[in-house]
XYZ file of C-alpha atoms in Angstrom:
147
model
C -28.672 28.066 18.892
C -31.144 25.782 17.141
C -32.236 22.768 19.140
C -32.547 19.482 17.262
C -34.866 16.653 18.256
C -33.800 13.943 20.675
C -32.197 11.998 17.836
C -30.118 14.910 16.572
C -29.085 16.448 19.859
C -28.499 13.338 21.974
C -28.519 10.053 20.083
C -26.237 11.105 17.204
C -23.375 12.210 19.533
C -23.980 9.126 21.696
C -23.802 6.810 18.666
C -20.646 8.577 17.489
C -19.069 7.996 20.908
C -20.098 4.363 21.255
C -19.470 3.630 17.572
C -15.922 4.939 17.776
C -15.243 2.731 20.786
C -16.887 -0.318 19.211
C -15.144 -0.048 15.837
C -11.712 0.636 17.307
C -12.096 -2.153 19.872
C -13.249 -4.623 17.229
C -10.380 -3.714 14.916
C -7.887 -4.023 17.763
C -9.102 -7.373 19.041
C -9.735 -8.872 15.577
C -6.186 -8.083 14.462
C -4.732 -10.541 16.983
C -4.955 -13.610 14.718
C -3.321 -11.744 11.812
C 0.166 -12.788 10.819
C 2.884 -10.720 12.495
C 4.106 -7.929 10.277
C 3.654 -4.349 9.217
C -0.086 -4.565 8.497
C -0.889 -6.107 11.878
C 1.274 -3.574 13.695
C -0.365 -0.703 11.801
C -3.913 -1.956 12.538
C -3.110 -2.542 16.221
C -1.368 0.821 16.634
C -4.064 2.890 14.920
C -7.044 1.103 16.451
C -5.401 0.986 19.894
C -4.703 4.716 19.811
C -8.250 5.443 18.649
C -9.657 3.204 21.385
C -7.504 4.984 24.003
C -8.643 8.416 22.815
C -12.282 7.345 22.690
C -12.152 6.049 26.269
C -10.040 8.714 27.958
C -10.543 11.871 25.873
C -13.914 11.618 24.089
C -15.377 14.005 26.674
C -13.538 16.724 24.761
C -15.253 15.782 21.470
C -18.722 14.365 22.168
C -20.246 16.910 24.559
C -19.385 19.918 22.339
C -21.139 18.176 19.436
C -24.169 17.679 21.682
C -23.905 21.211 23.132
C -24.084 22.968 19.787
C -27.009 20.755 18.772
C -28.968 21.980 21.819
C -28.564 19.060 24.236
C -29.299 19.545 27.903
C -26.615 19.263 30.574
C -27.697 15.732 31.521
C -27.558 14.628 27.879
C -24.070 16.084 27.436
C -22.917 14.403 30.639
C -24.296 11.074 29.397
C -22.426 11.442 26.106
C -19.219 12.264 27.984
C -19.429 9.247 30.286
C -20.767 6.688 27.787
C -17.393 5.291 26.693
C -15.702 5.254 30.117
C -18.699 3.534 31.708
C -18.954 0.927 28.952
C -15.230 0.267 29.304
C -15.444 0.056 33.122
C -18.349 -2.383 32.966
C -16.468 -4.489 30.434
C -13.367 -4.539 32.652
C -15.418 -5.311 35.771
C -17.146 -8.212 34.042
C -13.827 -9.614 32.872
C -12.300 -9.645 36.385
C -15.403 -10.231 38.519
C -14.828 -13.972 38.571
C -11.438 -13.379 40.228
C -12.504 -11.052 43.050
C -15.095 -11.114 45.811
C -17.646 -8.310 46.169
C -15.501 -6.463 48.716
C -12.427 -6.740 46.516
C -14.417 -5.326 43.571
C -14.907 -2.130 45.601
C -11.115 -1.828 45.831
C -10.874 -2.641 42.127
C -12.882 0.481 41.300
C -10.457 2.651 43.272
C -7.452 1.576 41.227
C -5.905 4.524 39.342
C -6.919 3.238 35.929
C -10.559 2.640 36.905
C -11.156 5.583 39.201
C -8.840 7.736 37.090
C -10.879 7.402 33.924
C -13.908 8.809 35.751
C -11.903 11.690 37.237
C -10.214 12.523 33.928
C -13.539 12.382 32.065
C -15.129 14.733 34.585
C -12.214 17.163 34.275
C -12.182 17.074 30.464
C -15.968 17.436 30.341
C -15.659 20.538 32.537
C -13.026 22.033 30.236
C -15.169 21.297 27.166
C -18.208 22.834 28.842
C -16.282 26.013 29.671
C -14.982 26.221 26.100
C -18.467 25.776 24.605
C -19.937 28.449 26.852
C -17.070 30.803 26.036
C -17.743 30.299 22.311
C -21.436 31.074 22.863
C -20.539 34.188 24.849
C -18.279 35.397 22.017
C -21.149 34.839 19.572
C -23.269 37.163 21.680
C -25.502 34.542 23.255
C -26.241 35.317 26.898
C -24.796 32.371 28.806
C -22.943 32.127 32.096
C -19.453 30.765 31.555
C -18.660 30.078 35.213
C -21.185 28.884 37.784
C -20.444 29.462 41.469
């Protein structure tokens, strides 16, 4: 497996992840002032679905791109958690004026805030196993399962 430079192995997958979230979020939120109708519904549905996938399931897409470009484990983990962390920070900033510091701790244990981290970790693990299994089938000596 050929290793690219820092730009190719880490920054390109990271920009793909954050760019997908940014473009879909912008399209979703900028379609609000559009006149009700088919075009607005189509833009909201497509961009909303893309935003949902980029937040909850991008750990299945981004880390394999980084893996096969030669990224380290920490770089792949950063790519996997980029979108969920950006989304969590954005949500925390939008509700922080409503809650005290102690209540914000409880806010992060809500299913939709804590869940996105747990789901991303699970999906990242599945993607990592799949990438290592592909490398093993190619004949590259790599451990698929770590104790």
